[in-house]
Amino acid sequence: MDSRWPARIAGGAAGLANGLFGGGGGMVFLPILSRWGGLEQRKLYATCVGVIFPVCLVSAAVYLFRGGVSLWTALPYLAGGLIGGFVGGKLYGKVPTKALKWLFAAFLFYAGVKYLL
């Protein structure tokens, strides 16, 4: 069997989550990549962002062409997201890995509880 199949399946799962939920592909992809990617933590996070970015672009394009996105409504969030992404990228390597794990777990917990309520 081709050794790239787990990576393809993980990417497919991330893309499916992103397309269905409008985001969240990284929440699916990061644990899968963590388990089978064989990367150290910092490269793991960076790789996840590198994979999710084009997946998000594809999902956004589909939503846009199907009329599901109002660019004027999304623009303020996009501006904030770009600034946050820039700041997060600058902090890359400066935040301890253990803190990143706890922050990510706390975010997942918060998001899960928020969606259930």
JSON list of C-alpha atoms in Angstrom, two decimals:
[
{"chain": "A", "resi": 1, "resn": "MET", "atom": "CA", "xyz": [0.00, 0.00, 0.00]},
{"chain": "A", "resi": 2, "resn": "ASP", "atom": "CA", "xyz": [1.18, 3.53, -0.80]},
{"chain": "A", "resi": 3, "resn": "SER", "atom": "CA", "xyz": [2.60, 5.15, 2.37]},
{"chain": "A", "resi": 4, "resn": "ARG", "atom": "CA", "xyz": [1.02, 8.50, 1.44]},
{"chain": "A", "resi": 5, "resn": "TRP", "atom": "CA", "xyz": [-2.55, 7.27, 1.97]},
{"chain": "A", "resi": 6, "resn": "PRO", "atom": "CA", "xyz": [-2.74, 8.27, 5.67]},
{"chain": "A", "resi": 7, "resn": "ALA", "atom": "CA", "xyz": [-1.69, 11.80, 4.69]},
{"chain": "A", "resi": 8, "resn": "ARG", "atom": "CA", "xyz": [-4.27, 11.92, 1.93]},
{"chain": "A", "resi": 9, "resn": "ILE", "atom": "CA", "xyz": [-6.99, 10.68, 4.27]},
{"chain": "A", "resi": 10, "resn": "ALA", "atom": "CA", "xyz": [-6.00, 13.23, 6.93]},
{"chain": "A", "resi": 11, "resn": "GLY", "atom": "CA", "xyz": [-6.06, 16.02, 4.36]},
{"chain": "A", "resi": 12, "resn": "GLY", "atom": "CA", "xyz": [-9.42, 14.81, 3.10]},
{"chain": "A", "resi": 13, "resn": "ALA", "atom": "CA", "xyz": [-10.84, 14.79, 6.62]},
{"chain": "A", "resi": 14, "resn": "ALA", "atom": "CA", "xyz": [-9.60, 18.34, 7.22]},
{"chain": "A", "resi": 15, "resn": "GLY", "atom": "CA", "xyz": [-11.04, 19.53, 3.91]},
{"chain": "A", "resi": 16, "resn": "LEU", "atom": "CA", "xyz": [-14.37, 17.83, 4.61]},
{"chain": "A", "resi": 17, "resn": "ALA", "atom": "CA", "xyz": [-14.62, 19.44, 8.04]},
{"chain": "A", "resi": 18, "resn": "ASN", "atom": "CA", "xyz": [-13.70, 22.81, 6.60]},
{"chain": "A", "resi": 19, "resn": "GLY", "atom": "CA", "xyz": [-16.25, 22.55, 3.81]},
{"chain": "A", "resi": 20, "resn": "LEU", "atom": "CA", "xyz": [-19.06, 21.27, 6.02]},
{"chain": "A", "resi": 21, "resn": "PHE", "atom": "CA", "xyz": [-18.57, 23.58, 8.98]},
{"chain": "A", "resi": 22, "resn": "GLY", "atom": "CA", "xyz": [-16.98, 26.60, 7.32]},
{"chain": "A", "resi": 23, "resn": "GLY", "atom": "CA", "xyz": [-13.81, 26.01, 9.32]},
{"chain": "A", "resi": 24, "resn": "GLY", "atom": "CA", "xyz": [-12.40, 23.61, 11.83]},
{"chain": "A", "resi": 25, "resn": "GLY", "atom": "CA", "xyz": [-10.24, 21.67, 9.42]},
{"chain": "A", "resi": 26, "resn": "GLY", "atom": "CA", "xyz": [-7.23, 22.45, 11.57]},
{"chain": "A", "resi": 27, "resn": "MET", "atom": "CA", "xyz": [-8.95, 21.00, 14.63]},
{"chain": "A", "resi": 28, "resn": "VAL", "atom": "CA", "xyz": [-9.34, 17.76, 12.71]},
{"chain": "A", "resi": 29, "resn": "PHE", "atom": "CA", "xyz": [-5.96, 17.84, 11.01]},
{"chain": "A", "resi": 30, "resn": "LEU", "atom": "CA", "xyz": [-3.72, 18.74, 13.96]},
{"chain": "A", "resi": 31, "resn": "PRO", "atom": "CA", "xyz": [-4.47, 15.64, 16.08]},
{"chain": "A", "resi": 32, "resn": "ILE", "atom": "CA", "xyz": [-4.17, 13.38, 13.02]},
{"chain": "A", "resi": 33, "resn": "LEU", "atom": "CA", "xyz": [-0.89, 14.96, 11.96]},
{"chain": "A", "resi": 34, "resn": "SER", "atom": "CA", "xyz": [0.33, 14.83, 15.55]},
{"chain": "A", "resi": 35, "resn": "ARG", "atom": "CA", "xyz": [-0.33, 11.09, 15.69]},
{"chain": "A", "resi": 36, "resn": "TRP", "atom": "CA", "xyz": [1.08, 10.02, 12.32]},
{"chain": "A", "resi": 37, "resn": "GLY", "atom": "CA", "xyz": [3.09, 12.94, 10.97]},
{"chain": "A", "resi": 38, "resn": "GLY", "atom": "CA", "xyz": [6.28, 12.29, 12.90]},
{"chain": "A", "resi": 39, "resn": "LEU", "atom": "CA", "xyz": [6.94, 16.03, 13.32]},
{"chain": "A", "resi": 40, "resn": "GLU", "atom": "CA", "xyz": [8.20, 17.87, 16.36]},
{"chain": "A", "resi": 41, "resn": "GLN", "atom": "CA", "xyz": [5.59, 20.18, 17.89]},
{"chain": "A", "resi": 42, "resn": "ARG", "atom": "CA", "xyz": [6.64, 23.47, 16.33]},
{"chain": "A", "resi": 43, "resn": "LYS", "atom": "CA", "xyz": [6.83, 22.02, 12.81]},
{"chain": "A", "resi": 44, "resn": "LEU", "atom": "CA", "xyz": [3.52, 20.30, 13.48]},
{"chain": "A", "resi": 45, "resn": "TYR", "atom": "CA", "xyz": [1.71, 23.60, 14.07]},
{"chain": "A", "resi": 46, "resn": "ALA", "atom": "CA", "xyz": [3.40, 25.31, 11.13]},
{"chain": "A", "resi": 47, "resn": "THR", "atom": "CA", "xyz": [2.60, 22.39, 8.81]},
{"chain": "A", "resi": 48, "resn": "CYS", "atom": "CA", "xyz": [-1.01, 22.43, 9.93]},
{"chain": "A", "resi": 49, "resn": "VAL", "atom": "CA", "xyz": [-1.32, 26.12, 9.04]},
{"chain": "A", "resi": 50, "resn": "GLY", "atom": "CA", "xyz": [0.42, 25.51, 5.72]},
{"chain": "A", "resi": 51, "resn": "VAL", "atom": "CA", "xyz": [-2.09, 22.80, 4.82]},
{"chain": "A", "resi": 52, "resn": "ILE", "atom": "CA", "xyz": [-5.20, 24.51, 6.15]},
{"chain": "A", "resi": 53, "resn": "PHE", "atom": "CA", "xyz": [-4.58, 27.81, 4.35]},
{"chain": "A", "resi": 54, "resn": "PRO", "atom": "CA", "xyz": [-5.22, 26.48, 0.82]},
{"chain": "A", "resi": 55, "resn": "VAL", "atom": "CA", "xyz": [-8.05, 24.28, 2.13]},
{"chain": "A", "resi": 56, "resn": "CYS", "atom": "CA", "xyz": [-9.71, 27.41, 3.55]},
{"chain": "A", "resi": 57, "resn": "LEU", "atom": "CA", "xyz": [-9.23, 29.23, 0.25]},
{"chain": "A", "resi": 58, "resn": "VAL", "atom": "CA", "xyz": [-10.99, 26.44, -1.63]},
{"chain": "A", "resi": 59, "resn": "SER", "atom": "CA", "xyz": [-13.87, 26.32, 0.87]},
{"chain": "A", "resi": 60, "resn": "ALA", "atom": "CA", "xyz": [-14.23, 30.10, 0.79]},
{"chain": "A", "resi": 61, "resn": "ALA", "atom": "CA", "xyz": [-14.27, 30.11, -3.03]},
{"chain": "A", "resi": 62, "resn": "VAL", "atom": "CA", "xyz": [-17.03, 27.49, -3.10]},
{"chain": "A", "resi": 63, "resn": "TYR", "atom": "CA", "xyz": [-19.08, 29.46, -0.57]},
{"chain": "A", "resi": 64, "resn": "LEU", "atom": "CA", "xyz": [-18.49, 32.69, -2.50]},
{"chain": "A", "resi": 65, "resn": "PHE", "atom": "CA", "xyz": [-19.53, 31.25, -5.87]},
{"chain": "A", "resi": 66, "resn": "ARG", "atom": "CA", "xyz": [-22.61, 29.64, -4.34]},
{"chain": "A", "resi": 67, "resn": "GLY", "atom": "CA", "xyz": [-23.65, 32.94, -2.79]},
{"chain": "A", "resi": 68, "resn": "GLY", "atom": "CA", "xyz": [-23.10, 31.84, 0.81]},
{"chain": "A", "resi": 69, "resn": "VAL", "atom": "CA", "xyz": [-20.62, 34.59, 1.67]},
{"chain": "A", "resi": 70, "resn": "SER", "atom": "CA", "xyz": [-21.17, 38.30, 1.97]},
{"chain": "A", "resi": 71, "resn": "LEU", "atom": "CA", "xyz": [-17.76, 39.85, 1.46]},
{"chain": "A", "resi": 72, "resn": "TRP", "atom": "CA", "xyz": [-18.85, 43.10, 3.10]},
{"chain": "A", "resi": 73, "resn": "THR", "atom": "CA", "xyz": [-19.93, 41.21, 6.22]},
{"chain": "A", "resi": 74, "resn": "ALA", "atom": "CA", "xyz": [-16.76, 39.12, 6.25]},
{"chain": "A", "resi": 75, "resn": "LEU", "atom": "CA", "xyz": [-14.33, 42.00, 5.62]},
{"chain": "A", "resi": 76, "resn": "PRO", "atom": "CA", "xyz": [-13.94, 43.24, 9.23]},
{"chain": "A", "resi": 77, "resn": "TYR", "atom": "CA", "xyz": [-13.36, 39.67, 10.42]},
{"chain": "A", "resi": 78, "resn": "LEU", "atom": "CA", "xyz": [-10.86, 39.09, 7.64]},
{"chain": "A", "resi": 79, "resn": "ALA", "atom": "CA", "xyz": [-8.93, 42.20, 8.62]},
{"chain": "A", "resi": 80, "resn": "GLY", "atom": "CA", "xyz": [-8.78, 41.06, 12.25]},
{"chain": "A", "resi": 81, "resn": "GLY", "atom": "CA", "xyz": [-7.86, 37.54, 11.20]},
{"chain": "A", "resi": 82, "resn": "LEU", "atom": "CA", "xyz": [-5.00, 38.78, 9.05]},
{"chain": "A", "resi": 83, "resn": "ILE", "atom": "CA", "xyz": [-3.63, 40.86, 11.91]},
{"chain": "A", "resi": 84, "resn": "GLY", "atom": "CA", "xyz": [-4.04, 37.96, 14.34]},
{"chain": "A", "resi": 85, "resn": "GLY", "atom": "CA", "xyz": [-2.35, 35.59, 11.91]},
{"chain": "A", "resi": 86, "resn": "PHE", "atom": "CA", "xyz": [0.56, 37.99, 11.50]},
{"chain": "A", "resi": 87, "resn": "VAL", "atom": "CA", "xyz": [0.98, 38.38, 15.27]},
{"chain": "A", "resi": 88, "resn": "GLY", "atom": "CA", "xyz": [0.67, 34.62, 15.78]},
{"chain": "A", "resi": 89, "resn": "GLY", "atom": "CA", "xyz": [3.29, 34.00, 13.10]},
{"chain": "A", "resi": 90, "resn": "LYS", "atom": "CA", "xyz": [5.65, 36.46, 14.76]},
{"chain": "A", "resi": 91, "resn": "LEU", "atom": "CA", "xyz": [5.15, 34.68, 18.10]},
{"chain": "A", "resi": 92, "resn": "TYR", "atom": "CA", "xyz": [6.00, 31.35, 16.47]},
{"chain": "A", "resi": 93, "resn": "GLY", "atom": "CA", "xyz": [8.89, 29.80, 18.38]},
{"chain": "A", "resi": 94, "resn": "LYS", "atom": "CA", "xyz": [8.56, 32.21, 21.31]},
{"chain": "A", "resi": 95, "resn": "VAL", "atom": "CA", "xyz": [5.67, 30.52, 23.12]},
{"chain": "A", "resi": 96, "resn": "PRO", "atom": "CA", "xyz": [6.58, 27.29, 24.92]},
{"chain": "A", "resi": 97, "resn": "THR", "atom": "CA", "xyz": [5.23, 24.15, 23.27]},
{"chain": "A", "resi": 98, "resn": "LYS", "atom": "CA", "xyz": [3.54, 23.04, 26.48]},
{"chain": "A", "resi": 99, "resn": "ALA", "atom": "CA", "xyz": [1.65, 26.35, 26.62]},
{"chain": "A", "resi": 100, "resn": "LEU", "atom": "CA", "xyz": [0.55, 25.91, 22.99]},
{"chain": "A", "resi": 101, "resn": "LYS", "atom": "CA", "xyz": [-0.82, 22.46, 23.78]},
{"chain": "A", "resi": 102, "resn": "TRP", "atom": "CA", "xyz": [-2.80, 23.80, 26.75]},
{"chain": "A", "resi": 103, "resn": "LEU", "atom": "CA", "xyz": [-4.08, 26.78, 24.79]},
{"chain": "A", "resi": 104, "resn": "PHE", "atom": "CA", "xyz": [-5.23, 24.55, 21.95]},
{"chain": "A", "resi": 105, "resn": "ALA", "atom": "CA", "xyz": [-6.90, 22.11, 24.35]},
{"chain": "A", "resi": 106, "resn": "ALA", "atom": "CA", "xyz": [-8.63, 24.99, 26.16]},
{"chain": "A", "resi": 107, "resn": "PHE", "atom": "CA", "xyz": [-9.86, 26.38, 22.84]},
{"chain": "A", "resi": 108, "resn": "LEU", "atom": "CA", "xyz": [-11.22, 22.99, 21.78]},
{"chain": "A", "resi": 109, "resn": "PHE", "atom": "CA", "xyz": [-12.95, 22.57, 25.13]},
{"chain": "A", "resi": 110, "resn": "TYR", "atom": "CA", "xyz": [-14.46, 26.06, 24.99]},
{"chain": "A", "resi": 111, "resn": "ALA", "atom": "CA", "xyz": [-15.63, 25.57, 21.40]},
{"chain": "A", "resi": 112, "resn": "GLY", "atom": "CA", "xyz": [-17.15, 22.19, 22.20]},
{"chain": "A", "resi": 113, "resn": "VAL", "atom": "CA", "xyz": [-19.08, 23.50, 25.19]},
{"chain": "A", "resi": 114, "resn": "LYS", "atom": "CA", "xyz": [-20.20, 26.60, 23.30]},
{"chain": "A", "resi": 115, "resn": "TYR", "atom": "CA", "xyz": [-21.62, 24.52, 20.43]},
{"chain": "A", "resi": 116, "resn": "LEU", "atom": "CA", "xyz": [-23.40, 22.18, 22.80]},
{"chain": "A", "resi": 117, "resn": "LEU", "atom": "CA", "xyz": [-25.17, 24.99, 24.66]}
]
